[in-house]
PDB file of C-alpha atoms in Angstrom:
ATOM      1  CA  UNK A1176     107.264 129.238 100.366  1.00  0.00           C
ATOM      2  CA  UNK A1177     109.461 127.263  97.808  1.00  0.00           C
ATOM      3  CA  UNK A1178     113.267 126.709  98.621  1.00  0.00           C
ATOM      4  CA  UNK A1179     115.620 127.334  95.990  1.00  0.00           C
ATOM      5  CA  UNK A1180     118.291 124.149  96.896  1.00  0.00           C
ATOM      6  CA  UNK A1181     120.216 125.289  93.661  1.00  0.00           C
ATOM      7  CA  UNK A1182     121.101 128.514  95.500  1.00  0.00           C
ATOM      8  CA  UNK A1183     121.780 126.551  98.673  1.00  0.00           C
ATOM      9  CA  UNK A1184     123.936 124.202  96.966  1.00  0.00           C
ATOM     10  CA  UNK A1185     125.938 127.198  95.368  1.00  0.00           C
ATOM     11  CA  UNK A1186     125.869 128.716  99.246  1.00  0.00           C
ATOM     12  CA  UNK A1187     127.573 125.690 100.557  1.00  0.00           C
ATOM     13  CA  UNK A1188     130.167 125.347  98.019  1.00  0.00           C
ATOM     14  CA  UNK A1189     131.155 129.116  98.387  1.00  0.00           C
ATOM     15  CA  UNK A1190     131.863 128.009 102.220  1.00  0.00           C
ATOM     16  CA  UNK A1191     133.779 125.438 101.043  1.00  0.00           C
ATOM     17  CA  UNK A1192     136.137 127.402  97.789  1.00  0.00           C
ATOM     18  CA  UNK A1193     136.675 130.390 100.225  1.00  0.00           C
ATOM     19  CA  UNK A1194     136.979 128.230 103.883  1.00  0.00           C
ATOM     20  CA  UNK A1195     134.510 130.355 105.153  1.00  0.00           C
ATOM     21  CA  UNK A1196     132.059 129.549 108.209  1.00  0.00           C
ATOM     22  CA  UNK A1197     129.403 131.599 107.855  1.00  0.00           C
ATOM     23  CA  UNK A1198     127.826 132.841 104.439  1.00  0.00           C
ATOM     24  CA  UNK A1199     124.287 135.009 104.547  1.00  0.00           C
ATOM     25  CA  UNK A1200     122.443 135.604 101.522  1.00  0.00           C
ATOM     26  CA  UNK A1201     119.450 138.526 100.321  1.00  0.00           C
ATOM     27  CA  UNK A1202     117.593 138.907  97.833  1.00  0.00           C
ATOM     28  CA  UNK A1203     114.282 141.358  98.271  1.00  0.00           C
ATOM     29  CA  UNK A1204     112.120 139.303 100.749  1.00  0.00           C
ATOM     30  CA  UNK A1205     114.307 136.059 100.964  1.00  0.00           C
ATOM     31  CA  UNK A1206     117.215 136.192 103.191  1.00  0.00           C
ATOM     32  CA  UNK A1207     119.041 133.028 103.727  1.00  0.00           C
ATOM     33  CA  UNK A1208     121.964 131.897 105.854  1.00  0.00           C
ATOM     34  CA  UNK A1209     124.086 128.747 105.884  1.00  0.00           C
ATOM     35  CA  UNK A1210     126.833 127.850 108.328  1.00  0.00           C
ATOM     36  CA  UNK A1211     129.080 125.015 109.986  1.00  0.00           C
ATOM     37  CA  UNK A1212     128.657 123.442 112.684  1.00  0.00           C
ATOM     38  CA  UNK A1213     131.797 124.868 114.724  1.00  0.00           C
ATOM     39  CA  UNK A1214     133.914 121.909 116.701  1.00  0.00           C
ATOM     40  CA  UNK A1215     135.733 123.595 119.530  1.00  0.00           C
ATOM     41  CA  UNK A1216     139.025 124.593 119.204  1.00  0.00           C
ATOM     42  CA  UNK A1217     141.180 121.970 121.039  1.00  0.00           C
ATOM     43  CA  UNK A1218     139.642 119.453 118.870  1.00  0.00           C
ATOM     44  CA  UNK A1219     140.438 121.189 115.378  1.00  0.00           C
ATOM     45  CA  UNK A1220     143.935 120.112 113.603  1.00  0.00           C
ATOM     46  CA  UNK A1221     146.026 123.451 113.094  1.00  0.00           C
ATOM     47  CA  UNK A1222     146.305 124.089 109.675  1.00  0.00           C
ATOM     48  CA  UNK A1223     149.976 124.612 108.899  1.00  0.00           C
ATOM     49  CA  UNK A1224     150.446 126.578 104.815  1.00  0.00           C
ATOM     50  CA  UNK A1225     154.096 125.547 104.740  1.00  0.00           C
ATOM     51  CA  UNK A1226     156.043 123.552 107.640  1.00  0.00           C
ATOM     52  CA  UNK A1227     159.414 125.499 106.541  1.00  0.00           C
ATOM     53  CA  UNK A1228     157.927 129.402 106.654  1.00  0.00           C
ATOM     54  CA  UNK A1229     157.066 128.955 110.378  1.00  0.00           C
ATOM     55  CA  UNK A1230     159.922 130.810 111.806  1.00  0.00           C
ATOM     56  CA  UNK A1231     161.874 127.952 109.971  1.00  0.00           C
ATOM     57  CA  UNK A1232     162.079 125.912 112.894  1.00  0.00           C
ATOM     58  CA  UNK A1233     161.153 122.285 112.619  1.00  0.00           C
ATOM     59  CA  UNK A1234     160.198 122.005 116.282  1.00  0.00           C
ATOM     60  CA  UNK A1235     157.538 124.470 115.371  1.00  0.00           C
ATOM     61  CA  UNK A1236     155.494 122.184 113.716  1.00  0.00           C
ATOM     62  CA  UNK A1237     155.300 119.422 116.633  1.00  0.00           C
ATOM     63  CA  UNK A1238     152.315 118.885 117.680  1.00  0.00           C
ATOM     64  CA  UNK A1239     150.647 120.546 121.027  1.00  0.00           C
ATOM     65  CA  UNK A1240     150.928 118.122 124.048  1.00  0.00           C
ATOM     66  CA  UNK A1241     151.798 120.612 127.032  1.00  0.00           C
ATOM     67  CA  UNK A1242     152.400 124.196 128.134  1.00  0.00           C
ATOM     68  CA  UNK A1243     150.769 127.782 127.867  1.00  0.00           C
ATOM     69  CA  UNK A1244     148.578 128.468 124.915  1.00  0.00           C
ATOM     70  CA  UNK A1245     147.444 131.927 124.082  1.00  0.00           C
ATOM     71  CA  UNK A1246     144.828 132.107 121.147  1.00  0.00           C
ATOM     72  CA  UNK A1247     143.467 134.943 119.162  1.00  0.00           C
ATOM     73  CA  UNK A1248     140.907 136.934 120.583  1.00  0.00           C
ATOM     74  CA  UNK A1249     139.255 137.499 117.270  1.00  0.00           C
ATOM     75  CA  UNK A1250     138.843 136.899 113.515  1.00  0.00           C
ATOM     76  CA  UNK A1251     140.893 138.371 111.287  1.00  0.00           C
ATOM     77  CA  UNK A1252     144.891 137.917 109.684  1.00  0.00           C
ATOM     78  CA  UNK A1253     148.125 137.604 112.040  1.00  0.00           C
ATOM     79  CA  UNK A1254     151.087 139.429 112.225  1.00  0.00           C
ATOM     80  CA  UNK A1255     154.494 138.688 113.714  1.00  0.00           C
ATOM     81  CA  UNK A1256     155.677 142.433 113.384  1.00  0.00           C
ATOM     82  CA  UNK A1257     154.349 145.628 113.399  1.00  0.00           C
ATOM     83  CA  UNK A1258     155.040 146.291 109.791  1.00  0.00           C
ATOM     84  CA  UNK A1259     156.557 144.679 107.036  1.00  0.00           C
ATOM     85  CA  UNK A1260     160.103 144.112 107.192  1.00  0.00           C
ATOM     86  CA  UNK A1261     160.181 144.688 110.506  1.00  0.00           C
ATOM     87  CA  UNK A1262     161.690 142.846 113.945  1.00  0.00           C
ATOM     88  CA  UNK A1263     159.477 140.064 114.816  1.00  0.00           C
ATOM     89  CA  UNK A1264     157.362 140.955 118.137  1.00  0.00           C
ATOM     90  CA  UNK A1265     158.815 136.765 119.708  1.00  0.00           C
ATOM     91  CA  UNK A1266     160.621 134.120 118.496  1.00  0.00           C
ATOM     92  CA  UNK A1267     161.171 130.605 119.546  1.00  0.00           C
ATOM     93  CA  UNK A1268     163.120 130.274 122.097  1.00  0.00           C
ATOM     94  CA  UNK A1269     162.540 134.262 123.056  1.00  0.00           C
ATOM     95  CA  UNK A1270     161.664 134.735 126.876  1.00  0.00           C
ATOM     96  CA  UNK A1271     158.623 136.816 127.018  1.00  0.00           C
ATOM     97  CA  UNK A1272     156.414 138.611 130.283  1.00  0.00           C
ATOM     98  CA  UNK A1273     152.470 138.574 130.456  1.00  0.00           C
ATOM     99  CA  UNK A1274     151.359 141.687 128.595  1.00  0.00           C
ATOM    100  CA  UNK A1275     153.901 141.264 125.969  1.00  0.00           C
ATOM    101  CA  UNK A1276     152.770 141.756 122.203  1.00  0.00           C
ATOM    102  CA  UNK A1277     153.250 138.403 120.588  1.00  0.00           C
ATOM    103  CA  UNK A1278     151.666 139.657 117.178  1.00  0.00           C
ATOM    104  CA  UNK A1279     148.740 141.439 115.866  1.00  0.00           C
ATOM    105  CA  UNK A1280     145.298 140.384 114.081  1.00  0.00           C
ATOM    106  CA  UNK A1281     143.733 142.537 111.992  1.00  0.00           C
ATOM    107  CA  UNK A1282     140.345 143.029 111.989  1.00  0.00           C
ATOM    108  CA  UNK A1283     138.478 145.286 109.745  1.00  0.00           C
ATOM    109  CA  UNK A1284     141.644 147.195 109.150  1.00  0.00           C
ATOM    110  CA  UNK A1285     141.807 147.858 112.615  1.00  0.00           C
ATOM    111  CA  UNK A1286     145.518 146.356 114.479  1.00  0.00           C
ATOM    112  CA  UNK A1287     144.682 144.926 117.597  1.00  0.00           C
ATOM    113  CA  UNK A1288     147.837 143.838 119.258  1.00  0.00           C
ATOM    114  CA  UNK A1289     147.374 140.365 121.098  1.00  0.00           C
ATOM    115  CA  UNK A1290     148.911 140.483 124.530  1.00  0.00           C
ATOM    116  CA  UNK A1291     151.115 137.307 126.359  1.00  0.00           C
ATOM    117  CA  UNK A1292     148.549 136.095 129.080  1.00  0.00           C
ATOM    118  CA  UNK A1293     151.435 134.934 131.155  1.00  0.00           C
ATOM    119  CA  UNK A1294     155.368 134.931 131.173  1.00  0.00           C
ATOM    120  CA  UNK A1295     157.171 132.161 129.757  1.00  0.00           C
ATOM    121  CA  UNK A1296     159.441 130.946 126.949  1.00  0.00           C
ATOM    122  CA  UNK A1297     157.808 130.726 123.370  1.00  0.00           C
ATOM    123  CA  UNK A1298     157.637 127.078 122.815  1.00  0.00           C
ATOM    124  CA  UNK A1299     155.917 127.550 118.816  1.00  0.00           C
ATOM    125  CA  UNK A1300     154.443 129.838 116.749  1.00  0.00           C
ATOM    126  CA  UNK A1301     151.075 128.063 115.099  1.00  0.00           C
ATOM    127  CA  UNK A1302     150.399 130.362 112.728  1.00  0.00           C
ATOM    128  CA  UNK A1303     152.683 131.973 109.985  1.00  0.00           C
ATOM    129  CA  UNK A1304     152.956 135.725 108.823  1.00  0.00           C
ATOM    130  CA  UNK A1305     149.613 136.908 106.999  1.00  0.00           C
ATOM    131  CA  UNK A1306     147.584 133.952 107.799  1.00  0.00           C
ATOM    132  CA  UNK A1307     143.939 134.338 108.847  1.00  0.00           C
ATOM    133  CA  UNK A1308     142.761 133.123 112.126  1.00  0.00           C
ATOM    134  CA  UNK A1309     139.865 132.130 113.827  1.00  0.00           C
ATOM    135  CA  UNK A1310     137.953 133.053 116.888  1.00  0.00           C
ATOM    136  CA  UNK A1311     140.434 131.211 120.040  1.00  0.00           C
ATOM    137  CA  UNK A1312     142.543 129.614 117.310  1.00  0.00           C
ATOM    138  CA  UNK A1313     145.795 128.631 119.252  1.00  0.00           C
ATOM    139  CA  UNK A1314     148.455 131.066 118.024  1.00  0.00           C
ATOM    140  CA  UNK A1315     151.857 130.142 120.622  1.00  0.00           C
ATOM    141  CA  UNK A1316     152.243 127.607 123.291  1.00  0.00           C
ATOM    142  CA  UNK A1317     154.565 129.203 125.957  1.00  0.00           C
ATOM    143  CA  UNK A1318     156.747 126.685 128.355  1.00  0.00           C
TER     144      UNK A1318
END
């Protein structure tokens, strides 16, 4: 069996252009798959779109050193409210109980509200309105 690297190449770059991690590929009998290699979590920089849209709080962009973190349980695109235009399930500086919403990912058009694990006061929001997140991607740190 010959290996097409052009369509490998062209594989690889799609991962790249569309920050994907995992891209799978058929085409009648040939079915191939590329992927990263995934670096856990705590070791990953946070990508921040735009220091100012995070709840406009400066403090929100510190980095993590201490504190609660709760991360998203799956893949998909956060929330901070339950509809546009709508109050914001936390804010900095909000005190919040375990089993609070803190915001939503949506999966698959499906909502799946992502609980507080524990009380405490929201230190930062990681993530802004709309972005997509991965797999235990740190989305608040609680004091």
């Amino acid at each position: 069996m010959k290996i097409d690297k052009k369509i490998i190449k062209e594989l690889t770059d799609c991962l790249e252009e569309f920050n994907l991690t995992e891209l799978e590929y058929t085409e009648k009998d040939t079915k191939i798959k590329v992927s990263k290699n995934n670096v856990s979590i705590n070791n990953q920089s946070i990508p921040i779109q735009n220091k100012s849209t995070i709840d406009d709080n400066p403090k929100a962009t510190t980095s993590i050193n201490s504190g609660i973190e709760i991360t998203s349980p799956i893949i998909g695109t956060a929330y901070h409210a339950p509809e546009p235009g709508a109050k914001k399930f936390i804010e900095v500086g909000k005190k919040i109980k375990k089993g609070d919403t803190i915001m939503i990912v949506e999966a698959m058009k499906t909502m799946n509200h992502v609980p507080s694990t524990s009380d405490g006061i929201v230190k930062q929001i990681l993530v802004s309105d709309g972005q997509p997140v991965e797999f235990g991607q740190v989305l608040v740190v609680l004091e």
